[in-house]
Coordinates of C-alpha atoms in Angstrom, one line a residue:
Chain E
M17 CA 198.5 194.1 178.6
G18 CA 195.4 193.1 177.2
D19 CA 193.6 191.0 179.8
V20 CA 194.7 194.3 182.4
T21 CA 193.0 196.8 180.0
T22 CA 189.8 194.4 179.4
Q23 CA 189.3 193.9 183.2
T24 CA 189.6 197.3 184.0
S25 CA 186.9 199.3 182.1
P26 CA 184.2 196.9 180.7
S27 CA 181.6 200.0 180.7
G28 CA 183.3 202.8 180.8
G29 CA 183.4 203.1 184.7
D30 CA 186.6 203.0 186.9
P31 CA 186.7 199.5 188.8
V32 CA 188.8 201.2 191.2
P33 CA 186.0 202.9 193.3
N34 CA 188.6 204.3 196.1
R35 CA 191.4 205.2 193.5
I36 CA 193.8 207.4 195.2
H37 CA 194.3 211.2 194.2
A38 CA 197.2 212.7 196.1
R39 CA 199.5 215.2 195.6
P40 CA 203.1 214.4 194.3
V41 CA 206.0 214.7 197.0
P42 CA 207.4 218.5 195.7
R43 CA 210.5 217.9 194.2
P44 CA 212.1 221.6 193.5
G45 CA 215.7 220.4 193.3
R46 CA 214.4 218.4 189.8
L47 CA 213.3 221.4 188.2
V48 CA 216.7 223.6 189.0
A49 CA 218.7 220.8 187.9
A50 CA 217.1 220.2 184.3
A51 CA 217.2 224.2 184.2
V52 CA 221.1 224.2 184.8
V53 CA 221.5 221.3 182.6
L54 CA 219.7 222.4 179.8
V55 CA 221.5 226.4 180.2
L56 CA 225.2 224.0 180.2
A57 CA 223.7 222.1 176.5
A58 CA 222.7 226.1 175.4
M59 CA 226.1 227.2 175.6
A60 CA 227.4 224.4 174.0
A61 CA 225.3 225.0 171.0
N62 CA 225.9 228.3 170.8
A63 CA 229.6 227.5 171.0
L64 CA 229.2 225.2 168.4
V65 CA 227.3 227.4 166.4
T66 CA 228.3 230.6 166.6
N67 CA 232.1 230.0 166.3
D68 CA 233.0 231.2 162.5
N69 CA 236.4 228.9 162.9
F70 CA 234.4 225.8 162.2
R71 CA 233.6 227.2 158.8
W72 CA 230.2 225.2 158.5
D73 CA 230.0 226.7 154.8
V74 CA 233.4 224.6 154.4
V75 CA 231.9 221.7 156.2
W76 CA 228.4 221.5 154.1
L77 CA 230.3 221.9 150.6
Y78 CA 232.9 219.3 151.0
L79 CA 230.3 216.6 153.4
R80 CA 229.1 214.8 150.1
D81 CA 233.0 215.6 148.0
V82 CA 233.3 212.1 146.1
V83 CA 236.8 212.1 148.2
V84 CA 235.1 211.8 151.6
V85 CA 232.2 209.6 150.1
R86 CA 235.0 207.1 148.9
G87 CA 237.1 207.4 152.4
V88 CA 233.4 206.2 153.9
M89 CA 233.0 203.7 151.0
W90 CA 236.3 202.2 152.1
T91 CA 236.0 202.8 156.1
L92 CA 232.2 200.4 155.8
I93 CA 234.4 197.8 153.6
L94 CA 236.8 197.6 156.6
T95 CA 234.4 197.7 159.0
F96 CA 232.0 194.7 157.5
G97 CA 234.3 192.8 156.3
S98 CA 236.8 192.6 159.5
M99 CA 234.1 192.0 161.7
A100 CA 232.7 189.3 159.3
I101 CA 235.9 187.5 159.4
A102 CA 236.3 188.4 162.7
V103 CA 233.2 186.6 163.7
V104 CA 234.0 183.7 161.9
L105 CA 237.3 183.0 163.3
A106 CA 235.8 183.8 166.9
I107 CA 233.3 181.5 166.2
T108 CA 235.7 179.0 165.9
L109 CA 237.8 180.0 168.5
A110 CA 235.4 179.8 171.2
I111 CA 234.5 176.4 170.1
M112 CA 237.9 175.1 170.3
R113 CA 238.4 176.8 173.6
R114 CA 235.3 174.5 174.9
S115 CA 236.6 171.6 173.2
D116 CA 237.7 168.1 174.5
N117 CA 241.0 168.1 172.9
P118 CA 243.8 170.1 174.4
V119 CA 245.6 171.2 171.3
M120 CA 242.7 172.4 170.2
R121 CA 242.5 174.7 173.2
W122 CA 245.8 175.7 173.9
V123 CA 245.9 177.0 170.3
S124 CA 243.0 178.8 171.2
W125 CA 244.2 180.6 174.1
A126 CA 247.8 181.0 172.5
W127 CA 245.8 183.0 169.5
I128 CA 243.6 185.0 172.0
W129 CA 246.3 186.0 174.1
F130 CA 249.0 187.2 171.6
F131 CA 246.4 189.4 170.0
R132 CA 244.9 190.7 172.7
G133 CA 248.1 191.6 174.2
T134 CA 249.5 193.8 171.6
P135 CA 248.3 197.1 170.4
I136 CA 246.6 197.0 167.2
Y137 CA 248.6 199.5 165.9
T138 CA 251.7 197.5 166.5
Q139 CA 250.1 194.4 165.0
L140 CA 249.2 196.8 161.7
I141 CA 252.5 198.0 161.1
F142 CA 253.5 194.8 161.4
W143 CA 251.3 193.1 159.0
G144 CA 252.5 196.3 156.7
L145 CA 256.3 195.3 156.8
L146 CA 255.2 190.8 156.1
A147 CA 257.0 191.6 152.5
V148 CA 260.1 192.6 154.4
L149 CA 260.0 189.8 156.5
Y150 CA 258.7 187.5 153.9
P151 CA 259.7 188.5 150.6
R152 CA 257.7 185.1 149.1
L153 CA 255.1 183.1 150.6
S154 CA 254.7 179.4 149.7
L155 CA 252.0 176.5 151.0
G156 CA 254.0 173.2 152.0
I157 CA 254.6 170.9 154.3
P158 CA 256.7 172.5 157.3
F159 CA 260.3 171.4 157.0
G160 CA 259.4 169.8 153.6
P161 CA 258.3 170.2 150.3
E162 CA 256.4 173.4 148.5
F163 CA 253.6 173.1 146.7
F164 CA 253.2 176.7 145.3
S165 CA 255.0 180.2 146.1
F166 CA 254.4 183.4 145.2
R167 CA 255.7 187.0 145.8
T168 CA 254.1 188.4 148.9
D169 CA 253.5 192.0 147.5
D170 CA 251.4 190.7 144.5
V171 CA 248.9 188.9 146.2
L172 CA 248.8 190.5 149.9
T173 CA 247.8 194.5 149.2
A174 CA 247.2 196.9 151.5
F175 CA 243.9 196.3 151.3
W176 CA 244.0 192.3 152.6
L177 CA 246.5 193.1 155.2
A178 CA 244.6 196.2 156.7
L179 CA 241.3 193.3 156.2
F180 CA 242.7 190.8 157.7
G181 CA 245.2 192.8 160.7
L182 CA 241.6 194.3 162.1
A183 CA 239.9 191.1 161.9
F184 CA 242.8 188.9 163.4
N185 CA 243.1 191.1 166.3
E186 CA 238.7 191.5 166.4
S187 CA 238.8 187.8 166.6
A188 CA 240.2 187.6 170.0
Y189 CA 238.1 190.0 171.7
L190 CA 235.2 188.8 170.0
A191 CA 236.3 184.6 170.8
E192 CA 235.6 185.9 174.7
I193 CA 232.3 187.5 174.2
M194 CA 231.4 184.5 172.5
R195 CA 232.7 182.3 175.0
A196 CA 230.6 184.1 177.9
G197 CA 227.6 183.5 175.3
L198 CA 228.0 180.1 175.4
T199 CA 229.0 179.3 179.2
S200 CA 225.5 181.5 180.2
V201 CA 223.6 179.1 178.6
D202 CA 222.2 176.6 181.3
P203 CA 223.9 173.2 181.0
G204 CA 220.3 171.8 181.5
Q205 CA 219.5 172.8 177.7
A206 CA 222.1 170.7 176.1
E207 CA 221.1 168.3 178.6
A208 CA 217.8 168.3 177.8
A209 CA 218.3 168.3 174.0
K210 CA 220.9 165.2 174.4
A211 CA 218.4 163.1 176.0
L212 CA 215.6 163.8 173.1
G213 CA 218.9 162.3 171.0
M214 CA 220.5 165.6 169.2
K215 CA 224.2 165.4 168.0
D216 CA 226.6 167.7 169.0
G217 CA 226.6 170.0 165.8
K218 CA 223.0 170.1 166.1
I219 CA 222.7 171.1 169.8
L220 CA 225.2 173.9 169.1
R221 CA 223.1 175.1 166.2
R222 CA 219.8 175.2 167.5
V223 CA 219.3 174.9 171.2
I224 CA 223.1 176.9 172.5
L225 CA 223.7 179.5 170.3
P226 CA 220.9 180.8 169.4
Q227 CA 220.2 181.8 173.6
A228 CA 223.8 182.9 173.4
M229 CA 223.1 185.2 170.9
R230 CA 221.3 187.1 173.6
V231 CA 224.4 187.7 175.6
I232 CA 226.7 188.1 172.8
V233 CA 224.7 190.4 170.5
P234 CA 224.9 193.4 172.5
P235 CA 228.7 193.8 173.0
T236 CA 229.4 192.8 169.4
G237 CA 227.4 195.8 168.4
N238 CA 229.4 197.5 170.8
E239 CA 232.9 196.0 169.4
T240 CA 231.5 196.7 165.7
I241 CA 231.0 200.4 166.8
S242 CA 234.4 200.5 167.9
M243 CA 235.7 199.2 164.7
L244 CA 234.4 201.8 163.1
K245 CA 236.7 204.1 164.5
T246 CA 239.2 201.6 164.9
T247 CA 239.8 201.1 161.0
S248 CA 241.2 204.7 161.0
L249 CA 244.5 203.3 162.2
V250 CA 245.1 201.2 159.1
V251 CA 247.5 203.9 158.1
A252 CA 249.9 202.3 160.0
V253 CA 249.6 199.5 157.0
P254 CA 249.5 202.1 154.8
L255 CA 246.1 202.1 153.6
T256 CA 245.2 205.9 152.7
F257 CA 241.8 205.9 151.3
E258 CA 239.3 205.4 154.3
L259 CA 237.4 208.2 156.0
T260 CA 239.9 209.7 158.8
Y261 CA 243.3 209.4 156.4
A262 CA 241.3 211.0 153.7
T263 CA 239.5 214.0 155.0
S264 CA 242.8 214.9 157.3
A265 CA 244.6 215.0 153.9
M266 CA 242.4 217.2 152.9
G267 CA 242.2 219.5 155.5
N268 CA 245.7 219.8 155.3
R269 CA 246.1 220.3 151.6
Q270 CA 243.4 223.4 152.3
F271 CA 245.3 224.6 155.8
L272 CA 241.5 224.1 156.9
P273 CA 242.2 221.1 159.2
I274 CA 239.2 221.6 161.4
P275 CA 235.5 221.6 159.2
F276 CA 237.3 218.4 157.7
L277 CA 237.9 216.9 161.2
V278 CA 234.0 217.8 161.4
I279 CA 233.0 216.1 158.3
A280 CA 234.9 213.0 159.7
A281 CA 233.1 213.8 162.8
L282 CA 229.4 213.5 161.4
W283 CA 230.0 210.7 159.2
Y284 CA 231.1 208.6 161.9
L285 CA 228.0 209.7 164.0
L286 CA 225.6 209.0 161.2
I287 CA 227.2 205.4 160.6
T288 CA 226.7 204.5 164.7
S289 CA 223.4 205.7 164.5
I290 CA 222.3 203.6 161.7
L291 CA 224.3 200.8 163.2
M292 CA 222.4 201.4 166.6
V293 CA 219.3 200.9 165.4
G294 CA 220.4 197.5 163.9
Q295 CA 221.6 196.0 167.1
H296 CA 218.0 197.1 168.7
Y297 CA 216.3 195.1 166.3
L298 CA 218.7 192.0 166.7
E299 CA 218.3 192.5 170.3
Q300 CA 214.7 192.3 170.3
Y301 CA 214.9 189.3 167.9
Y302 CA 217.4 186.9 170.4
G303 CA 215.2 188.4 173.2
R304 CA 212.1 186.7 172.4
G305 CA 211.0 184.1 174.7
F306 CA 213.2 186.1 177.4
G307 CA 210.6 188.2 179.8
T308 CA 212.1 191.4 178.8
T309 CA 210.7 191.6 175.4
T310 CA 207.0 190.2 174.3
G311 CA 208.8 188.9 171.4
R312 CA 206.6 188.3 168.1
K313 CA 204.2 185.3 169.3
G314 CA 201.6 184.8 171.7
R315 CA 201.6 188.6 172.7
G316 CA 199.8 189.5 176.3
K317 CA 197.9 186.2 177.0
G318 CA 197.8 184.0 179.8
P319 CA 200.1 184.6 183.2
G320 CA 203.0 186.2 180.5
G321 CA 200.9 189.4 180.0
R322 CA 200.2 189.6 183.4
Q323 CA 203.9 188.8 184.8
A324 CA 204.8 191.6 181.6
A325 CA 202.6 193.9 183.2
I326 CA 203.9 193.7 186.5
A327 CA 207.8 193.6 185.2
A328 CA 207.0 196.6 183.1
A329 CA 206.1 198.6 186.5
G330 CA 209.6 198.2 187.1
T331 CA 208.7 198.0 190.9
V332 CA 209.9 194.2 191.0
Q333 CA 213.6 192.9 190.0
V334 CA 213.7 190.9 187.0
D335 CA 215.7 187.7 187.5
L336 CA 216.6 186.5 183.7
A337 CA 217.7 183.4 184.6
K338 CA 214.5 183.0 187.1
E339 CA 212.1 183.9 184.5
V340 CA 213.7 180.9 182.1
T341 CA 213.8 178.2 184.8
P342 CA 211.4 179.2 187.7
Chain Y
M2 CA 230.5 142.2 184.3
S3 CA 229.8 140.9 181.0
V4 CA 227.0 138.8 181.8
A5 CA 224.3 140.8 180.7
D6 CA 225.9 142.1 177.6
T7 CA 225.4 138.4 176.2
A8 CA 221.9 137.1 177.7
P9 CA 219.4 137.5 175.0
A10 CA 216.4 140.4 175.5
D11 CA 213.6 139.3 177.4
A12 CA 210.9 140.1 175.4
G13 CA 209.0 141.2 178.7
T14 CA 211.9 143.2 180.0
M15 CA 212.2 147.0 179.0
V16 CA 215.5 147.7 181.1
S17 CA 217.8 145.9 182.4
V18 CA 220.7 146.9 184.5
R19 CA 223.3 145.3 186.0
A20 CA 225.7 145.7 188.7
V21 CA 225.8 149.5 187.8
H22 CA 228.6 151.4 189.5
K23 CA 229.0 155.1 189.3
V24 CA 232.2 156.9 190.4
F25 CA 232.4 161.2 190.1
G26 CA 235.9 162.7 189.6
H27 CA 238.8 160.7 190.6
G28 CA 241.6 160.2 193.0
H29 CA 240.6 161.8 196.6
E30 CA 237.9 163.6 195.4
A31 CA 236.1 160.5 193.6
V32 CA 232.3 159.8 195.2
H33 CA 231.5 156.4 194.5
V34 CA 227.2 157.0 193.9
L35 CA 226.1 154.3 192.6
K36 CA 227.3 151.1 194.1
G37 CA 226.7 147.6 192.0
V38 CA 222.8 148.6 191.3
D39 CA 220.7 145.8 189.7
L40 CA 217.0 146.9 188.4
D41 CA 214.9 144.9 185.7
V42 CA 211.8 147.2 184.3
A43 CA 209.0 145.1 182.7
R44 CA 207.9 146.6 179.3
G45 CA 204.5 148.7 180.0
S46 CA 205.2 149.0 183.9
V47 CA 205.9 151.9 186.2
T48 CA 208.6 151.5 188.3
V49 CA 208.8 154.3 191.2
I50 CA 211.8 154.8 192.6
L51 CA 211.9 156.3 196.1
G52 CA 215.2 157.4 198.2
P53 CA 217.0 160.2 200.5
S54 CA 218.2 162.6 198.1
G55 CA 222.0 161.9 197.5
S56 CA 221.1 158.2 197.3
G57 CA 221.7 157.8 193.6
K58 CA 218.3 157.5 192.6
S59 CA 218.6 160.8 189.8
T60 CA 222.0 159.5 188.5
L61 CA 220.7 155.8 188.2
L62 CA 218.0 157.3 185.9
R63 CA 220.7 159.7 184.0
C64 CA 222.8 156.6 183.7
V65 CA 219.8 154.4 181.8
N66 CA 219.9 157.0 178.5
E67 CA 223.4 157.7 178.8
L68 CA 223.5 161.3 180.2
E69 CA 226.2 159.9 182.8
E70 CA 228.3 157.3 181.3
I71 CA 229.0 154.0 184.2
T72 CA 231.4 153.6 185.9
G73 CA 231.1 149.1 186.0
G74 CA 228.3 147.2 184.8
S75 CA 226.0 147.3 182.3
V76 CA 222.4 149.0 180.9
V77 CA 220.2 147.1 178.1
V78 CA 217.3 148.7 177.0
D79 CA 215.0 147.4 175.1
G80 CA 218.1 144.6 174.0
E81 CA 220.4 147.2 173.6
R82 CA 223.3 147.9 175.4
M83 CA 223.7 151.7 176.1
G84 CA 226.7 153.1 174.9
Y85 CA 228.9 150.1 174.2
R86 CA 229.3 147.3 172.0
E87 CA 231.1 144.1 172.7
D88 CA 233.2 142.4 170.0
A89 CA 233.8 138.5 169.3
K90 CA 236.9 138.8 172.1
G91 CA 234.8 140.2 174.4
V92 CA 236.6 143.4 174.3
L93 CA 234.0 146.7 174.8
H94 CA 234.6 149.6 172.6
R95 CA 232.8 152.9 173.1
L96 CA 230.0 153.4 170.9
H97 CA 230.0 156.7 168.4
P98 CA 228.3 159.9 169.6
K99 CA 226.1 159.2 166.8
V100 CA 225.0 155.9 167.8
V101 CA 224.2 157.0 171.7
A102 CA 222.2 160.0 170.3
R103 CA 220.1 157.6 168.4
Q104 CA 219.9 154.9 171.8
R105 CA 219.0 158.2 173.3
S106 CA 216.3 159.3 170.8
R107 CA 214.2 156.5 172.2
I108 CA 213.7 157.3 175.4
G109 CA 212.2 159.9 176.8
M110 CA 213.1 162.2 179.6
V111 CA 211.5 164.5 181.9
F112 CA 213.2 166.9 184.5
Q113 CA 212.8 168.4 187.5
R114 CA 213.5 171.9 185.6
F115 CA 211.7 171.6 182.4
H116 CA 214.8 172.7 180.7
L117 CA 212.3 173.4 177.8
F118 CA 213.7 176.0 175.1
P119 CA 213.0 179.3 176.3
H120 CA 213.8 180.6 172.5
M121 CA 211.0 178.5 171.4
T122 CA 207.3 178.3 171.8
A123 CA 205.4 175.3 173.1
L124 CA 204.7 174.0 169.9
E125 CA 208.1 174.6 168.6
N126 CA 209.7 173.3 171.2
V127 CA 207.9 170.1 170.4
M128 CA 208.5 170.2 166.9
E129 CA 212.2 170.5 167.7
A130 CA 213.1 166.8 168.3
P131 CA 211.1 165.0 165.7
V132 CA 212.0 167.8 162.8
Q133 CA 215.5 167.7 163.7
V134 CA 216.7 164.3 164.8
K135 CA 213.7 162.5 162.7
G136 CA 213.7 164.2 159.8
L137 CA 210.1 164.7 159.8
S138 CA 208.7 167.6 157.3
K139 CA 207.6 170.6 159.8
R140 CA 204.2 170.3 158.4
E141 CA 203.8 166.9 159.8
A142 CA 205.5 167.7 162.7
R143 CA 203.5 170.7 163.4
Q144 CA 200.1 168.5 163.4
R145 CA 201.9 166.2 165.5
A146 CA 202.8 168.5 168.1
A147 CA 199.5 170.3 168.3
G148 CA 198.2 166.7 169.1
L149 CA 200.7 166.1 172.2
L150 CA 200.1 169.6 173.5
E151 CA 195.8 168.7 173.0
R152 CA 196.9 165.3 174.8
V153 CA 198.3 167.2 178.0
G154 CA 196.0 170.1 177.8
L155 CA 197.3 172.7 176.4
S156 CA 196.2 173.2 173.1
D157 CA 195.8 176.9 174.1
R158 CA 199.3 177.9 174.7
T159 CA 200.7 176.7 171.7
D160 CA 202.2 179.9 170.3
H161 CA 203.5 180.5 174.2
Y162 CA 207.1 181.1 175.3
P163 CA 207.9 179.0 178.6
S164 CA 208.4 182.0 180.5
Q165 CA 204.8 183.0 179.6
L166 CA 203.6 179.6 181.3
S167 CA 203.3 178.3 184.7
G168 CA 205.4 175.9 186.3
G169 CA 203.1 172.9 185.7
Q170 CA 202.2 173.9 182.1
Q171 CA 206.0 173.9 181.5
Q172 CA 205.9 170.2 182.5
R173 CA 203.1 169.6 180.6
V174 CA 204.9 170.6 177.5
A175 CA 208.0 168.9 178.5
I176 CA 206.0 165.6 178.6
A177 CA 204.4 166.6 174.9
R178 CA 208.0 166.7 174.1
A179 CA 209.3 163.9 175.7
L180 CA 206.6 162.2 174.0
A181 CA 207.1 163.8 170.2
M182 CA 209.7 161.2 169.8
D183 CA 207.7 158.6 170.2
P184 CA 209.8 156.9 173.3
E185 CA 209.3 153.3 174.1
L186 CA 210.0 154.2 177.9
M187 CA 210.1 157.4 180.0
L188 CA 212.5 158.7 182.5
F189 CA 211.0 161.2 185.2
D190 CA 213.4 162.8 187.1
E191 CA 211.5 164.6 190.2
P192 CA 209.4 165.5 187.9
T193 CA 206.7 167.1 190.6
S194 CA 209.8 168.5 193.0
A195 CA 210.2 172.3 191.6
L196 CA 206.0 172.7 191.1
D197 CA 203.9 175.2 193.6
P198 CA 201.7 172.5 195.2
E199 CA 198.5 173.6 193.5
L200 CA 200.3 172.3 190.4
V201 CA 201.6 169.2 191.4
G202 CA 198.1 167.3 190.4
E203 CA 197.7 168.5 186.6
V204 CA 201.1 166.7 186.2
L205 CA 200.5 164.1 188.4
A206 CA 196.9 163.7 185.9
V207 CA 199.0 163.8 183.0
M208 CA 202.0 160.5 183.8
R209 CA 198.9 158.7 185.3
D210 CA 197.0 159.2 181.8
L211 CA 200.6 158.0 180.3
A212 CA 200.8 155.1 182.3
E213 CA 197.5 153.9 181.5
S214 CA 198.0 153.9 177.7
G215 CA 200.9 151.3 178.9
M216 CA 204.1 153.4 178.4
T217 CA 206.8 152.1 180.0
M218 CA 208.0 154.3 183.4
I219 CA 210.3 154.8 185.4
V220 CA 209.5 158.0 187.9
V221 CA 212.2 159.2 191.0
T222 CA 209.6 161.0 192.6
H223 CA 208.6 161.9 196.8
E224 CA 204.7 161.6 195.8
I225 CA 204.4 158.7 198.1
G226 CA 200.3 158.8 197.0
F227 CA 201.5 158.5 192.9
A228 CA 203.5 155.7 193.6
R229 CA 201.2 153.6 195.6
E230 CA 198.4 154.2 193.0
V231 CA 200.1 153.9 190.3
A232 CA 203.6 152.2 190.3
D233 CA 203.5 148.5 189.7
H234 CA 206.8 148.3 191.4
V235 CA 208.7 150.5 193.9
V236 CA 212.1 150.8 194.4
F237 CA 214.1 152.5 197.6
M238 CA 217.2 153.2 197.3
D239 CA 219.8 154.4 199.7
D240 CA 223.2 155.4 199.4
G241 CA 223.8 153.9 196.1
V242 CA 222.4 150.6 196.4
I243 CA 218.7 149.1 196.3
V244 CA 217.4 148.5 199.5
E245 CA 214.4 146.8 198.7
S246 CA 211.7 146.8 195.7
G247 CA 208.6 145.0 195.3
P248 CA 205.1 146.0 194.2
P249 CA 204.0 149.2 196.6
G250 CA 201.7 147.7 198.8
E251 CA 205.0 145.7 199.9
V252 CA 207.7 148.2 200.1
L253 CA 205.2 151.4 200.9
D254 CA 202.5 149.6 203.5
D255 CA 204.8 146.9 205.0
P256 CA 208.8 148.0 204.8
Q257 CA 211.0 145.0 205.8
H258 CA 214.0 147.2 206.1
E259 CA 215.1 149.7 209.2
R260 CA 216.3 152.4 206.5
T261 CA 212.9 152.1 204.1
K262 CA 210.9 152.4 207.4
N263 CA 212.8 155.5 208.6
F264 CA 212.4 157.1 205.5
L265 CA 208.9 156.3 204.9
S266 CA 208.0 157.8 208.2
H267 CA 209.5 161.0 207.4
V268 CA 207.9 161.4 203.9
L269 CA 204.1 159.9 204.7

């Protein structure tokens, strides 16, 4: 932008002597459409605010109730805990899928096949029944000696089962997202790094992953938001202190289900909004150097500034791949 | 096949390619790209490889720094056999990837499509390998990178991302990035083929300076003018073999083989 503005008006005069001042094309349809949509929106707002059955007084009274806030806390712990475990698992699975070792590839494929192929609710019930299936768990050599064993109920409480149940399921989806991200990076990048003498691990960490993140972050943000709401299914384990179950139990006790549903919905909306802000900044960070966002350095100098101005005008198709390797 | 392995490194020879074969794929889909190539490159000399597309010239270049594993023959760079070790009984062992990576780190390569790291600025691109491979401190690497970017005429573009640079500027950053590893040998794989015509000159100028500084270079290119002016040795390849080689004056102006004459008549 910088050079464009400096070129335009050094002395305040218009550098375009014959600038066009034309009347825009009349578009009455736009006004009508906007009016219709606004009326519909007003009707919806009216229906929400004026209907006493929503019991907004109850909503307000219990919005920051200690049970509700504790429910929010558990929901957040489950969301971020399971996503963190799932990300680590997914990176491992995605790298295994690309491995030269057929055993690695096959195990990764089977894991993804199983956890994507069965409903999360079924999986969570299954994890809840783990203690019935295996009253004692032990670590040892298959068909051989055991090193130590413990009672399943003592160690794997409902919380841990719910956390890992959610994480295992999520890892299968994230692994596919990561694989797509890794494959999206031009193979020439790995080749250039190889030619410089970098080893495979370094190439992955320093060259491939940072570029793959641009593709990985948006759907992963989506998955996080989705996970926030999937945590409400852990009642299948059963784990009963997260937001949905806590609020609906309160609503049933007081014979006022609707305001408590609204409370839960408001909290979910608030957290989702915060997550969206975070995602925006992550996308900006990993998009650096990729044309669409200017990034933190070298803003608006040289051909990049002109190119950015042309791209910002939105009149030309921006091919991201072409931007990197013209 | 073991002739070159045991031969003592000639102090004047930087690269010694012996009877190299390269086959891509297996069975019915196998493509025999290099069919027994011999090439010697003297230390401090510039070798230009010419030839029609599909003749195997890029593959030969990629075999020199092990980006492609050769199917037969041997490649020796600076007295060290690339990719393999021969034991006392004459059995070949594949080298560990760590060792291959170290071998590659002494050979700089410049690609047709630059392959700069798009998420790093020009300066960070040049700093990356010295820091990550050689373990240089960031401060030292930054200083040296700034010096190299100045050498290729880009000291005012250090903080730009590759997407903010023209093709010619990107290729010059790529050359600086390769030079940052202090290579003994530089490989250029059609470095100007992806450039707009008016940007070719700036890249060739940098390469010319590099040649004058005594760098050993192997250049695959279609720039006959560059070959004539800078090359000590011109090699013409066709269909996986070296058809003709010699000083530019001989190969370019007085070609002996029909295929060389035919090719030159098309590009000149």
